[in-house]
């Protein structure tokens, strides 16, 4: 645990700051995003310190990793054509969704919810119509990063090597929820901070075992950052979170995914 | 829209502050929580301003509203006894869960997920073992507030009358998720701020209709506040969120609940 992180029950006021970092340029395949982040922080005179968390929108990482796919390059198979009819979606998009998925969770008109190969369940395997499109005839879509936990870890290491600061890194996507309306930010890549806080065994002051024994800290931080990412017309895909007191165990986003055995809503 | 809220795409840096407010006393049935909140803010020299959001843990409101029920007062019916056997839960607790629910969503060993009468889906109808227990023979549980949106609205009005500040109020609970591990903070009561941000019809700069057309802002704020509520041994059930730029349409938590028709995972 770094010395600049206070113990959880410290008496000093607990204050956290969220700062949307402007000025990140349009990211292209092959860009060094850690360098772009540090360049964006510099005019704001922000020096990263250990314990800071950098939350970045998934789209930025996907673009830098060249995950754009022109739909014209995709040949849909029979299963994709069938699901395209059921959902009303483009069969080439459905083909990409299937390639990125392990299992189909729900199908309805306009709805294709899948278990992503990475382990989470989401609409359309997180595939986004990208804003790198070149016109209607060659529409391009953007897949999620190949391995977002690894992407987050690479970012974390590069930032530590460049600045000396031990920061946490979150790669944030927006997901819908089965029982609640509206999307919320969630973490699909985590490095250098606790993702799932395991409080099993802790008791409250009356001796009761805590009701909520696991807290999805990385998703709560992602939701906080997401609040600040989407609001301007262009959005601000980079948010600095400063002052969090987190448990010292670092984790990965994969800690947050229910295994198939724990999925109570599996068809 | 209050004059001190900047337009969404304002060029000034977007900075949000989260502050856990210490010093809230143990709340009892009948307490005036608005007054307790203002008393807790005072030693920290915090004056509320319009646009501030106060997020408060559900437990505080439930206690003030006297929602404690001694289990010894509950007579379980036949359905409760049957579900108690299936889940391994106390039949009196199951009886209370059923009384607070419209529909059962999933049942398994240790698991009872229901559609709450308020409209959301959660484990155990949000009923918590309270820390107002009087010993093993007369265990007391705490139900959710009768109408948390109305509770939030009453708080909002009292605070406005006392301080002149037009603040938003969130009542925050922690929910598990069907496909992700760990709990996150969500809003079960909202007043004076936008709960579900409807962006239908907006297009991005390439002319694409936005992929995420509804954003659960009140849940994202609840998650951010929840990050700060649970960490100390006793927790800090009151969090001030300052600096948010929110759409001007006020909403309620009920805006966030999927109707049965939109529930794709209904059994």
Short mmCIF file of C-alpha atoms in Angstrom, two decimals:
data_model
loop_
_atom_site.label_atom_id
_atom_site.label_comp_id
_atom_site.label_asym_id
_atom_site.label_seq_id
_atom_site.Cartn_x
_atom_site.Cartn_y
_atom_site.Cartn_z
CA UNK A 1 0.00 0.00 0.00
CA UNK A 2 1.59 3.29 -1.09
CA UNK A 3 2.37 5.67 1.76
CA UNK A 4 0.21 8.40 0.23
CA UNK A 5 -2.91 6.25 0.51
CA UNK A 6 -4.53 6.73 3.87
CA UNK A 7 -5.96 3.78 5.78
CA UNK A 8 -9.65 3.17 5.12
CA UNK A 9 -10.94 4.58 8.40
CA UNK A 10 -8.71 7.65 8.53
CA UNK A 11 -10.23 10.56 10.42
CA UNK A 12 -9.32 13.21 7.82
CA UNK A 13 -12.20 14.29 5.56
CA UNK A 14 -12.70 11.96 2.65
CA UNK A 15 -12.74 14.00 -0.51
CA UNK A 16 -12.48 12.73 -4.07
CA UNK A 17 -12.03 14.82 -7.17
CA UNK A 18 -13.06 13.94 -10.72
CA UNK A 19 -11.51 15.91 -13.53
CA UNK A 20 -12.38 15.54 -17.21
CA UNK A 21 -9.18 16.07 -19.18
CA UNK A 22 -9.76 18.02 -22.39
CA UNK A 23 -7.57 18.15 -25.45
CA UNK A 24 -7.11 14.50 -26.31
CA UNK A 25 -6.72 14.37 -30.11
CA UNK A 26 -8.63 12.00 -32.39
CA UNK A 27 -6.83 8.68 -31.84
CA UNK A 28 -5.58 6.60 -34.78
CA UNK A 29 -4.44 2.99 -35.07
CA UNK A 30 -0.93 2.61 -33.70
CA UNK A 31 -1.02 5.74 -31.55
CA UNK A 32 0.83 5.65 -28.24
CA UNK A 33 -2.12 6.52 -25.99
CA UNK A 34 -0.06 6.80 -22.78
CA UNK A 35 1.95 9.57 -24.46
CA UNK A 36 -1.25 11.26 -25.71
CA UNK A 37 -2.69 11.14 -22.17
CA UNK A 38 0.42 12.72 -20.66
CA UNK A 39 0.39 15.39 -23.38
CA UNK A 40 -3.24 16.18 -22.58
CA UNK A 41 -2.50 16.45 -18.84
CA UNK A 42 0.46 18.76 -19.34
CA UNK A 43 -1.34 22.01 -20.40
CA UNK A 44 -3.68 21.56 -17.42
CA UNK A 45 -0.51 21.49 -15.25
CA UNK A 46 -1.55 18.16 -13.78
CA UNK A 47 1.18 15.90 -12.48
CA UNK A 48 0.02 12.38 -11.78
CA UNK A 49 0.63 11.06 -8.27
CA UNK A 50 0.50 7.52 -6.95
CA UNK A 51 -3.06 6.57 -6.08
CA UNK A 52 -4.57 8.56 -8.96
CA UNK A 53 -6.89 6.62 -11.23
CA UNK A 54 -7.09 7.34 -14.96
CA UNK A 55 -10.35 6.25 -16.56
CA UNK A 56 -10.42 6.14 -20.33
CA UNK A 57 -13.25 5.43 -22.74
CA UNK A 58 -13.02 2.07 -24.48
CA UNK A 59 -13.30 3.67 -27.90
CA UNK A 60 -9.91 5.38 -27.53
CA UNK A 61 -8.12 2.11 -26.76
CA UNK A 62 -9.94 0.19 -29.49
CA UNK A 63 -8.99 2.76 -32.09
CA UNK A 64 -5.35 2.86 -31.01
CA UNK A 65 -5.28 -0.94 -31.25
CA UNK A 66 -6.71 -0.85 -34.77
CA UNK A 67 -9.92 -2.72 -33.95
CA UNK A 68 -11.87 -1.09 -36.78
CA UNK A 69 -13.53 -3.54 -39.17
CA UNK A 70 -15.17 -2.42 -42.45
CA UNK A 71 -18.49 -4.24 -42.68
CA UNK A 72 -17.85 -4.79 -46.39
CA UNK A 73 -15.03 -7.17 -45.40
CA UNK A 74 -17.35 -9.46 -43.40
CA UNK A 75 -19.09 -12.51 -44.88
CA UNK A 76 -22.02 -13.52 -42.66
CA UNK A 77 -22.54 -17.23 -42.00
CA UNK A 78 -25.91 -19.02 -41.79
CA UNK A 79 -26.34 -18.45 -38.01
CA UNK A 80 -25.64 -14.73 -38.45
CA UNK A 81 -28.19 -14.50 -41.27
CA UNK A 82 -30.80 -16.24 -39.14
CA UNK A 83 -30.19 -13.97 -36.11
CA UNK A 84 -30.16 -10.93 -38.39
CA UNK A 85 -33.68 -11.81 -39.50
CA UNK A 86 -34.82 -12.26 -35.88
CA UNK A 87 -33.25 -9.06 -34.61
CA UNK A 88 -33.48 -6.81 -37.66
CA UNK A 89 -29.73 -6.13 -37.46
CA UNK A 90 -27.20 -6.08 -40.31
CA UNK A 91 -26.10 -9.72 -40.88
CA UNK A 92 -22.45 -8.64 -41.19
CA UNK A 93 -22.65 -6.90 -37.80
CA UNK A 94 -24.29 -10.02 -36.34
CA UNK A 95 -21.46 -12.13 -37.75
CA UNK A 96 -18.91 -9.95 -35.92
CA UNK A 97 -20.99 -10.13 -32.72
CA UNK A 98 -20.99 -13.94 -32.95
CA UNK A 99 -17.22 -14.04 -33.54
CA UNK A 100 -16.71 -11.93 -30.40
CA UNK A 101 -19.05 -14.06 -28.26
CA UNK A 102 -19.20 -17.36 -26.42
CA UNK A 103 -22.92 -17.71 -26.01
CA UNK A 104 -26.19 -15.97 -26.86
CA UNK A 105 -28.10 -14.70 -23.83
CA UNK A 106 -31.27 -13.12 -25.32
CA UNK A 107 -32.64 -12.45 -28.79
CA UNK A 108 -35.55 -10.18 -29.66
CA UNK A 109 -36.46 -7.55 -32.25
CA UNK A 110 -33.63 -5.01 -32.03
CA UNK A 111 -31.97 -6.97 -29.20
CA UNK A 112 -28.97 -9.29 -29.29
CA UNK A 113 -27.44 -9.85 -25.86
CA UNK A 114 -24.44 -12.14 -25.72
CA UNK A 115 -21.82 -13.42 -23.39
CA UNK A 116 -18.67 -11.79 -24.72
CA UNK A 117 -15.56 -13.96 -25.15
CA UNK A 118 -14.02 -11.81 -22.38
CA UNK A 119 -16.65 -13.08 -19.92
CA UNK A 120 -19.20 -10.31 -19.48
CA UNK A 121 -22.71 -10.15 -20.88
CA UNK A 122 -23.68 -7.17 -23.01
CA UNK A 123 -25.68 -6.03 -26.00
CA UNK A 124 -24.01 -6.53 -29.39
CA UNK A 125 -20.75 -7.77 -27.82
CA UNK A 126 -19.89 -4.15 -27.16
CA UNK A 127 -19.44 -3.50 -30.87
CA UNK A 128 -19.94 0.13 -31.69
CA UNK A 129 -20.60 1.91 -34.89
CA UNK A 130 -17.37 3.76 -35.05
CA UNK A 131 -16.91 7.37 -35.95
CA UNK A 132 -14.18 6.32 -38.34
CA UNK A 133 -16.79 5.46 -40.94
CA UNK A 134 -16.00 6.29 -44.55
CA UNK A 135 -19.54 6.64 -45.86
CA UNK A 136 -22.54 4.42 -46.20
CA UNK A 137 -20.97 1.99 -48.64
CA UNK A 138 -18.08 1.10 -46.38
CA UNK A 139 -19.35 1.43 -42.86
CA UNK A 140 -16.75 0.63 -40.24
CA UNK A 141 -17.45 -0.78 -36.80
CA UNK A 142 -15.21 -0.83 -33.77
CA UNK A 143 -14.61 -4.01 -31.76
CA UNK A 144 -13.61 -3.94 -28.09
CA UNK A 145 -9.86 -4.21 -27.42
CA UNK A 146 -8.46 -7.73 -27.84
CA UNK A 147 -7.59 -7.97 -24.12
CA UNK A 148 -8.59 -4.80 -22.22
CA UNK A 149 -7.02 -5.93 -18.91
CA UNK A 150 -3.71 -6.29 -20.73
CA UNK A 151 -4.22 -2.91 -22.44
CA UNK A 152 -4.84 -1.29 -19.03
CA UNK A 153 -1.73 -2.93 -17.59
CA UNK A 154 0.44 -1.73 -20.50
CA UNK A 155 -0.87 1.81 -19.99
CA UNK A 156 -0.22 1.62 -16.26
CA UNK A 157 3.38 0.46 -16.75
CA UNK A 158 4.16 3.05 -19.40
CA UNK A 159 2.76 5.84 -17.21
CA UNK A 160 4.76 4.59 -14.23
CA UNK A 161 7.92 4.42 -16.29
CA UNK A 162 7.38 7.93 -17.69
CA UNK A 163 6.21 9.70 -14.52
CA UNK A 164 7.18 7.52 -11.55
CA UNK A 165 3.54 7.60 -10.40
CA UNK A 166 1.79 4.35 -9.53
CA UNK A 167 -1.64 5.07 -11.00
CA UNK A 168 -4.63 2.84 -11.50
CA UNK A 169 -6.04 2.52 -15.02
CA UNK A 170 -9.63 1.75 -16.00
CA UNK A 171 -10.97 1.14 -19.49
CA UNK A 172 -14.62 2.15 -19.39
CA UNK A 173 -17.56 1.04 -21.52
CA UNK A 174 -21.26 1.77 -21.15
CA UNK A 175 -23.58 -1.17 -20.62
CA UNK A 176 -27.32 -1.54 -20.40
CA UNK A 177 -28.79 -3.50 -17.50
CA UNK A 178 -31.38 -6.30 -17.57
CA UNK A 179 -33.67 -4.77 -14.95
CA UNK A 180 -32.93 -1.07 -15.02
CA UNK A 181 -33.23 1.44 -17.83
CA UNK A 182 -30.32 3.48 -19.07
CA UNK A 183 -26.67 2.66 -19.51
CA UNK A 184 -24.00 3.03 -16.84
CA UNK A 185 -20.23 3.04 -17.10
CA UNK A 186 -18.52 -0.26 -16.24
CA UNK A 187 -14.89 -1.34 -16.30
CA UNK A 188 -13.82 -3.72 -19.06
CA UNK A 189 -10.10 -3.27 -18.32
CA UNK A 190 -8.46 -2.70 -14.94
CA UNK A 191 -4.86 -2.39 -13.81
CA UNK A 192 -3.25 -1.23 -10.60
CA UNK A 193 -6.36 -1.00 -8.43
CA UNK A 194 -8.85 -3.20 -6.67
CA UNK A 195 -11.69 -4.25 -9.02
CA UNK A 196 -13.83 -6.41 -6.72
CA UNK A 197 -13.53 -5.67 -3.01
CA UNK A 198 -13.94 -8.88 -1.08
CA UNK A 199 -15.30 -8.13 2.38
CA UNK A 200 -16.30 -11.68 3.25
CA UNK A 201 -15.77 -12.34 6.91
CA UNK A 202 -16.08 -8.69 7.96
CA UNK A 203 -18.76 -7.99 10.55
CA UNK A 204 -20.54 -4.78 11.45
CA UNK A 205 -20.43 -3.31 14.94
CA UNK A 206 -23.38 -5.43 16.01
CA UNK A 207 -21.59 -8.60 15.03
CA UNK A 208 -23.61 -9.20 11.87
CA UNK A 209 -21.80 -10.49 8.83
CA UNK A 210 -21.98 -7.75 6.18
CA UNK A 211 -24.89 -8.10 3.77
CA UNK A 212 -22.88 -6.99 0.76
CA UNK A 213 -19.69 -8.96 0.89
CA UNK A 214 -18.31 -8.05 -2.51
CA UNK A 215 -18.28 -4.53 -3.85
CA UNK A 216 -17.60 -3.79 -7.53
CA UNK A 217 -15.31 -0.84 -6.84
CA UNK A 218 -13.93 -0.64 -10.39
CA UNK A 219 -17.48 -0.43 -11.77
CA UNK A 220 -18.43 2.29 -9.29
CA UNK A 221 -15.38 4.32 -10.34
CA UNK A 222 -16.21 3.66 -14.01
CA UNK A 223 -19.75 4.93 -13.44
CA UNK A 224 -18.40 8.06 -11.78
CA UNK A 225 -16.00 8.68 -14.67
CA UNK A 226 -18.65 7.89 -17.25
CA UNK A 227 -20.81 10.70 -15.81
CA UNK A 228 -18.17 13.12 -17.02
CA UNK A 229 -17.26 11.48 -20.31
CA UNK A 230 -20.41 11.68 -22.35
CA UNK A 231 -21.83 15.08 -21.70
CA UNK A 232 -20.14 17.45 -24.09
CA UNK A 233 -21.06 17.12 -27.75
CA UNK A 234 -17.75 15.39 -28.44
CA UNK A 235 -17.31 13.86 -25.03
CA UNK A 236 -14.14 13.84 -22.97
CA UNK A 237 -12.79 10.31 -23.03
CA UNK A 238 -10.22 10.77 -20.27
CA UNK A 239 -11.08 11.36 -16.61
CA UNK A 240 -8.69 11.66 -13.68
CA UNK A 241 -9.99 10.45 -10.31
CA UNK A 242 -7.95 11.71 -7.39
CA UNK A 243 -8.22 11.02 -3.66
CA UNK A 244 -9.81 7.56 -3.63
CA UNK A 245 -8.95 5.34 -0.71
CA UNK A 246 -8.94 1.87 -2.14
CA UNK A 247 -8.10 -1.51 -0.66
CA UNK A 248 -4.51 -2.35 -1.55
CA UNK A 249 -5.14 -5.54 -3.56
CA UNK A 250 -4.85 -4.81 -7.29
CA UNK A 251 -7.24 -6.65 -9.57
CA UNK A 252 -8.44 -6.98 -13.14
CA UNK A 253 -11.81 -6.46 -14.82
CA UNK A 254 -12.11 -10.22 -15.24
CA UNK A 255 -12.67 -10.36 -11.45
CA UNK A 256 -16.04 -8.71 -12.09
CA UNK A 257 -17.52 -11.27 -14.47
CA UNK A 258 -19.87 -13.96 -13.23
CA UNK A 259 -18.92 -17.42 -14.36
CA UNK A 260 -21.58 -19.35 -16.28
CA UNK A 261 -22.22 -21.34 -13.09
CA UNK A 262 -23.10 -18.17 -11.17
CA UNK A 263 -25.33 -16.78 -13.92
CA UNK A 264 -28.86 -17.21 -12.58
CA UNK A 265 -30.43 -15.88 -15.76
CA UNK A 266 -28.76 -18.23 -18.21
CA UNK A 267 -31.28 -19.44 -20.80
CA UNK B 1 -31.94 25.50 -15.27
CA UNK B 2 -30.26 27.37 -12.39
CA UNK B 3 -27.88 30.09 -13.48
CA UNK B 4 -24.95 28.46 -11.66
CA UNK B 5 -25.18 25.34 -13.82
CA UNK B 6 -23.06 25.74 -16.90
CA UNK B 7 -24.28 24.51 -20.27
CA UNK B 8 -23.23 20.96 -21.07
CA UNK B 9 -20.49 21.82 -23.54
CA UNK B 10 -18.99 24.71 -21.57
CA UNK B 11 -15.32 25.29 -22.29
CA UNK B 12 -14.30 25.65 -18.63
CA UNK B 13 -12.68 22.54 -17.08
CA UNK B 14 -15.21 20.03 -15.89
CA UNK B 15 -14.40 19.19 -12.29
CA UNK B 16 -16.63 17.36 -9.81
CA UNK B 17 -16.02 16.98 -6.12
CA UNK B 18 -17.29 14.20 -3.87
CA UNK B 19 -17.22 14.80 -0.15
CA UNK B 20 -18.19 12.26 2.50
CA UNK B 21 -19.85 14.17 5.34
CA UNK B 22 -18.88 12.81 8.76
CA UNK B 23 -20.72 13.26 12.02
CA UNK B 24 -24.23 12.09 11.18
CA UNK B 25 -25.62 10.62 14.42
CA UNK B 26 -27.32 7.23 14.65
CA UNK B 27 -30.78 7.93 13.20
CA UNK B 28 -33.97 6.94 15.05
CA UNK B 29 -37.59 6.60 13.95
CA UNK B 30 -39.19 10.04 13.65
CA UNK B 31 -35.92 11.95 13.28
CA UNK B 32 -35.91 14.98 11.00
CA UNK B 33 -33.12 13.86 8.67
CA UNK B 34 -32.96 17.13 6.71
CA UNK B 35 -32.11 18.91 9.97
CA UNK B 36 -29.54 16.21 10.87
CA UNK B 37 -27.91 16.62 7.44
CA UNK B 38 -27.65 20.38 7.81
CA UNK B 39 -26.22 19.96 11.31
CA UNK B 40 -23.59 17.54 9.94
CA UNK B 41 -22.64 19.98 7.15
CA UNK B 42 -22.28 22.92 9.51
CA UNK B 43 -19.03 21.98 11.38
CA UNK B 44 -17.42 21.26 8.00
CA UNK B 45 -18.37 24.86 7.05
CA UNK B 46 -20.19 23.64 3.99
CA UNK B 47 -23.01 25.79 2.64
CA UNK B 48 -25.15 24.04 0.10
CA UNK B 49 -25.52 25.73 -3.27
CA UNK B 50 -28.01 25.14 -6.05
CA UNK B 51 -26.83 22.28 -8.25
CA UNK B 52 -25.30 20.33 -5.37
CA UNK B 53 -26.45 16.74 -5.04
CA UNK B 54 -26.85 15.08 -1.64
CA UNK B 55 -26.64 11.30 -1.76
CA UNK B 56 -27.81 9.47 1.35
CA UNK B 57 -27.73 5.78 2.19
CA UNK B 58 -31.14 4.11 2.16
CA UNK B 59 -30.68 2.81 5.69
CA UNK B 60 -30.78 6.33 7.15
CA UNK B 61 -34.12 7.13 5.53
CA UNK B 62 -35.64 3.75 6.38
CA UNK B 63 -34.72 4.15 10.04
CA UNK B 64 -36.08 7.71 10.24
CA UNK B 65 -39.31 6.43 8.70
CA UNK B 66 -39.59 3.65 11.27
CA UNK B 67 -39.34 0.79 8.78
CA UNK B 68 -37.90 -1.63 11.36
CA UNK B 69 -39.83 -4.88 11.75
CA UNK B 70 -39.08 -7.40 14.52
CA UNK B 71 -39.05 -10.83 12.90
CA UNK B 72 -40.89 -12.19 15.95
CA UNK B 73 -43.94 -10.17 14.84
CA UNK B 74 -44.11 -11.88 11.44
CA UNK B 75 -46.24 -14.98 10.77
CA UNK B 76 -45.02 -16.70 7.59
CA UNK B 77 -47.65 -18.01 5.17
CA UNK B 78 -47.46 -21.28 3.18
CA UNK B 79 -45.68 -19.70 0.15
CA UNK B 80 -43.07 -18.13 2.44
CA UNK B 81 -42.47 -21.47 4.17
CA UNK B 82 -42.03 -23.21 0.82
CA UNK B 83 -39.59 -20.59 -0.48
CA UNK B 84 -37.75 -20.64 2.86
CA UNK B 85 -37.09 -24.35 2.35
CA UNK B 86 -35.88 -23.78 -1.23
CA UNK B 87 -33.61 -20.86 -0.36
CA UNK B 88 -32.53 -21.75 3.18
CA UNK B 89 -33.71 -18.33 4.41
CA UNK B 90 -35.70 -17.53 7.55
CA UNK B 91 -39.41 -18.03 6.68
CA UNK B 92 -40.35 -14.81 8.49
CA UNK B 93 -37.83 -12.87 6.38
CA UNK B 94 -39.20 -14.54 3.25
CA UNK B 95 -42.73 -13.53 4.29
CA UNK B 96 -41.61 -9.88 4.48
CA UNK B 97 -39.83 -10.18 1.12
CA UNK B 98 -43.05 -11.48 -0.44
CA UNK B 99 -45.11 -8.66 1.09
CA UNK B 100 -42.69 -6.13 -0.42
CA UNK B 101 -42.71 -7.77 -3.86
CA UNK B 102 -44.84 -8.06 -6.98
CA UNK B 103 -43.21 -11.06 -8.57
CA UNK B 104 -40.45 -13.61 -8.01
CA UNK B 105 -37.61 -13.40 -10.50
CA UNK B 106 -35.24 -16.21 -9.44
CA UNK B 107 -35.02 -18.74 -6.62
CA UNK B 108 -32.01 -20.85 -5.70
CA UNK B 109 -30.15 -21.95 -2.58
CA UNK B 110 -29.34 -18.71 -0.76
CA UNK B 111 -30.93 -16.65 -3.56
CA UNK B 112 -34.31 -14.92 -3.68
CA UNK B 113 -34.50 -12.25 -6.37
CA UNK B 114 -37.80 -10.44 -6.67
CA UNK B 115 -39.43 -7.59 -8.46
CA UNK B 116 -39.99 -5.08 -5.67
CA UNK B 117 -43.39 -3.39 -5.43
CA UNK B 118 -41.55 -0.15 -6.29
CA UNK B 119 -40.62 -1.60 -9.71
CA UNK B 120 -36.98 -2.62 -9.54
CA UNK B 121 -35.57 -6.13 -9.31
CA UNK B 122 -33.26 -6.98 -6.43
CA UNK B 123 -32.22 -9.65 -3.98
CA UNK B 124 -34.44 -9.99 -0.89
CA UNK B 125 -36.59 -6.95 -1.81
CA UNK B 126 -33.76 -4.81 -0.45
CA UNK B 127 -34.54 -5.92 3.10
CA UNK B 128 -31.53 -5.56 5.31
CA UNK B 129 -30.70 -7.00 8.65
CA UNK B 130 -30.76 -3.84 10.58
CA UNK B 131 -28.28 -2.73 13.15
CA UNK B 132 -31.16 -1.92 15.44
CA UNK B 133 -31.37 -5.57 16.48
CA UNK B 134 -32.11 -6.33 20.10
CA UNK B 135 -30.50 -9.73 20.30
CA UNK B 136 -31.00 -13.10 18.70
CA UNK B 137 -34.49 -13.69 20.06
CA UNK B 138 -35.93 -10.53 18.61
CA UNK B 139 -34.02 -9.84 15.45
CA UNK B 140 -35.16 -6.72 13.64
CA UNK B 141 -34.98 -6.15 9.90
CA UNK B 142 -35.21 -2.92 7.98
CA UNK B 143 -37.54 -2.51 5.00
CA UNK B 144 -36.89 0.04 2.25
CA UNK B 145 -38.71 3.38 2.64
CA UNK B 146 -42.41 3.23 1.77
CA UNK B 147 -41.96 5.60 -1.20
CA UNK B 148 -38.30 6.64 -1.63
CA UNK B 149 -39.02 9.11 -4.45
CA UNK B 150 -41.43 10.91 -2.13
CA UNK B 151 -38.89 10.77 0.71
CA UNK B 152 -36.26 12.33 -1.57
CA UNK B 153 -38.70 15.05 -2.64
CA UNK B 154 -39.57 15.89 0.98
CA UNK B 155 -35.88 16.16 1.81
CA UNK B 156 -35.26 18.36 -1.22
CA UNK B 157 -38.08 20.75 -0.30
CA UNK B 158 -37.08 20.99 3.36
CA UNK B 159 -33.47 21.72 2.40
CA UNK B 160 -34.59 24.36 -0.11
CA UNK B 161 -36.84 25.98 2.49
CA UNK B 162 -34.08 25.98 5.12
CA UNK B 163 -31.14 27.03 2.95
CA UNK B 164 -32.54 28.53 -0.26
CA UNK B 165 -30.39 26.06 -2.25
CA UNK B 166 -31.99 23.99 -4.97
CA UNK B 167 -30.18 20.71 -4.42
CA UNK B 168 -30.73 17.29 -5.91
CA UNK B 169 -31.34 14.40 -3.51
CA UNK B 170 -30.55 10.73 -4.10
CA UNK B 171 -31.43 7.82 -1.84
CA UNK B 172 -28.83 5.16 -2.53
CA UNK B 173 -28.96 1.39 -2.11
CA UNK B 174 -26.47 -1.28 -3.16
CA UNK B 175 -27.64 -3.88 -5.65
CA UNK B 176 -26.08 -6.99 -7.08
CA UNK B 177 -26.16 -7.49 -10.84
CA UNK B 178 -27.26 -10.55 -12.84
CA UNK B 179 -24.13 -10.78 -14.97
CA UNK B 180 -21.44 -9.01 -12.99
CA UNK B 181 -20.04 -9.75 -9.58
CA UNK B 182 -20.11 -7.29 -6.73
CA UNK B 183 -22.66 -4.72 -5.68
CA UNK B 184 -22.85 -1.15 -6.97
CA UNK B 185 -24.73 1.85 -5.65
CA UNK B 186 -28.03 2.62 -7.41
CA UNK B 187 -30.69 5.25 -6.80
CA UNK B 188 -33.98 4.12 -5.29
CA UNK B 189 -35.16 7.67 -4.61
CA UNK B 190 -34.49 10.78 -6.70
CA UNK B 191 -35.63 14.38 -6.46
CA UNK B 192 -34.50 17.56 -8.14
CA UNK B 193 -32.20 16.07 -10.75
CA UNK B 194 -32.31 14.11 -13.97
CA UNK B 195 -32.50 10.36 -13.32
CA UNK B 196 -32.59 8.96 -16.85
CA UNK B 197 -31.05 11.15 -19.53
CA UNK B 198 -32.95 10.67 -22.74
CA UNK B 199 -30.67 11.39 -25.69
CA UNK B 200 -32.87 9.85 -28.36
CA UNK B 201 -32.61 11.79 -31.57
CA UNK B 202 -29.14 13.16 -30.86
CA UNK B 203 -26.51 12.35 -33.47
CA UNK B 204 -22.74 12.31 -33.26
CA UNK B 205 -20.56 14.47 -35.46
CA UNK B 206 -20.61 11.83 -38.21
CA UNK B 207 -24.38 11.87 -38.33
CA UNK B 208 -24.83 8.55 -36.53
CA UNK B 209 -27.63 8.25 -34.05
CA UNK B 210 -26.03 7.74 -30.62
CA UNK B 211 -25.62 4.12 -29.61
CA UNK B 212 -26.56 4.73 -25.99
CA UNK B 213 -29.67 6.81 -26.11
CA UNK B 214 -30.58 6.67 -22.44
CA UNK B 215 -28.07 7.19 -19.68
CA UNK B 216 -28.85 6.29 -16.06
CA UNK B 217 -27.31 9.45 -14.60
CA UNK B 218 -28.84 9.00 -11.14
CA UNK B 219 -27.37 5.50 -10.93
CA UNK B 220 -23.95 6.73 -12.03
CA UNK B 221 -24.04 9.40 -9.32
CA UNK B 222 -25.24 6.81 -6.79
CA UNK B 223 -22.33 4.54 -7.71
CA UNK B 224 -19.89 7.42 -7.24
CA UNK B 225 -21.37 8.27 -3.84
CA UNK B 226 -21.51 4.63 -2.83
CA UNK B 227 -17.74 4.39 -3.37
CA UNK B 228 -17.35 6.78 -0.46
CA UNK B 229 -20.11 5.48 1.80
CA UNK B 230 -19.03 2.00 2.66
CA UNK B 231 -15.34 2.22 3.27
CA UNK B 232 -14.89 3.26 6.88
CA UNK B 233 -15.78 0.69 9.53
CA UNK B 234 -18.98 2.60 10.29
CA UNK B 235 -19.48 4.02 6.85
CA UNK B 236 -20.43 7.60 6.01
CA UNK B 237 -24.02 7.57 4.83
CA UNK B 238 -24.05 11.13 3.48
CA UNK B 239 -22.08 12.30 0.44
CA UNK B 240 -22.13 15.71 -1.18
CA UNK B 241 -21.53 15.81 -4.95
CA UNK B 242 -20.62 19.26 -6.22
CA UNK B 243 -19.96 20.54 -9.73
CA UNK B 244 -22.05 18.15 -11.82
CA UNK B 245 -23.45 19.50 -15.06
CA UNK B 246 -26.74 17.74 -15.46
CA UNK B 247 -29.52 18.06 -18.00
CA UNK B 248 -32.19 20.35 -16.59
CA UNK B 249 -35.12 17.89 -16.58
CA UNK B 250 -35.74 16.64 -13.04
CA UNK B 251 -36.78 13.02 -12.67
CA UNK B 252 -37.52 10.27 -10.18
CA UNK B 253 -35.96 6.87 -9.51
CA UNK B 254 -39.05 5.23 -10.98
CA UNK B 255 -37.81 6.48 -14.38
CA UNK B 256 -35.01 3.92 -14.07
CA UNK B 257 -37.11 0.77 -13.68
CA UNK B 258 -37.85 -1.45 -16.63
CA UNK B 259 -41.50 -2.28 -17.02
CA UNK B 260 -42.36 -5.99 -17.07
CA UNK B 261 -42.79 -5.67 -20.84
CA UNK B 262 -39.19 -4.51 -21.25
CA UNK B 263 -37.75 -7.19 -18.95
CA UNK B 264 -36.05 -9.61 -21.32
CA UNK B 265 -35.14 -11.98 -18.51
CA UNK B 266 -38.59 -12.47 -17.06
CA UNK B 267 -39.13 -16.13 -16.16
#
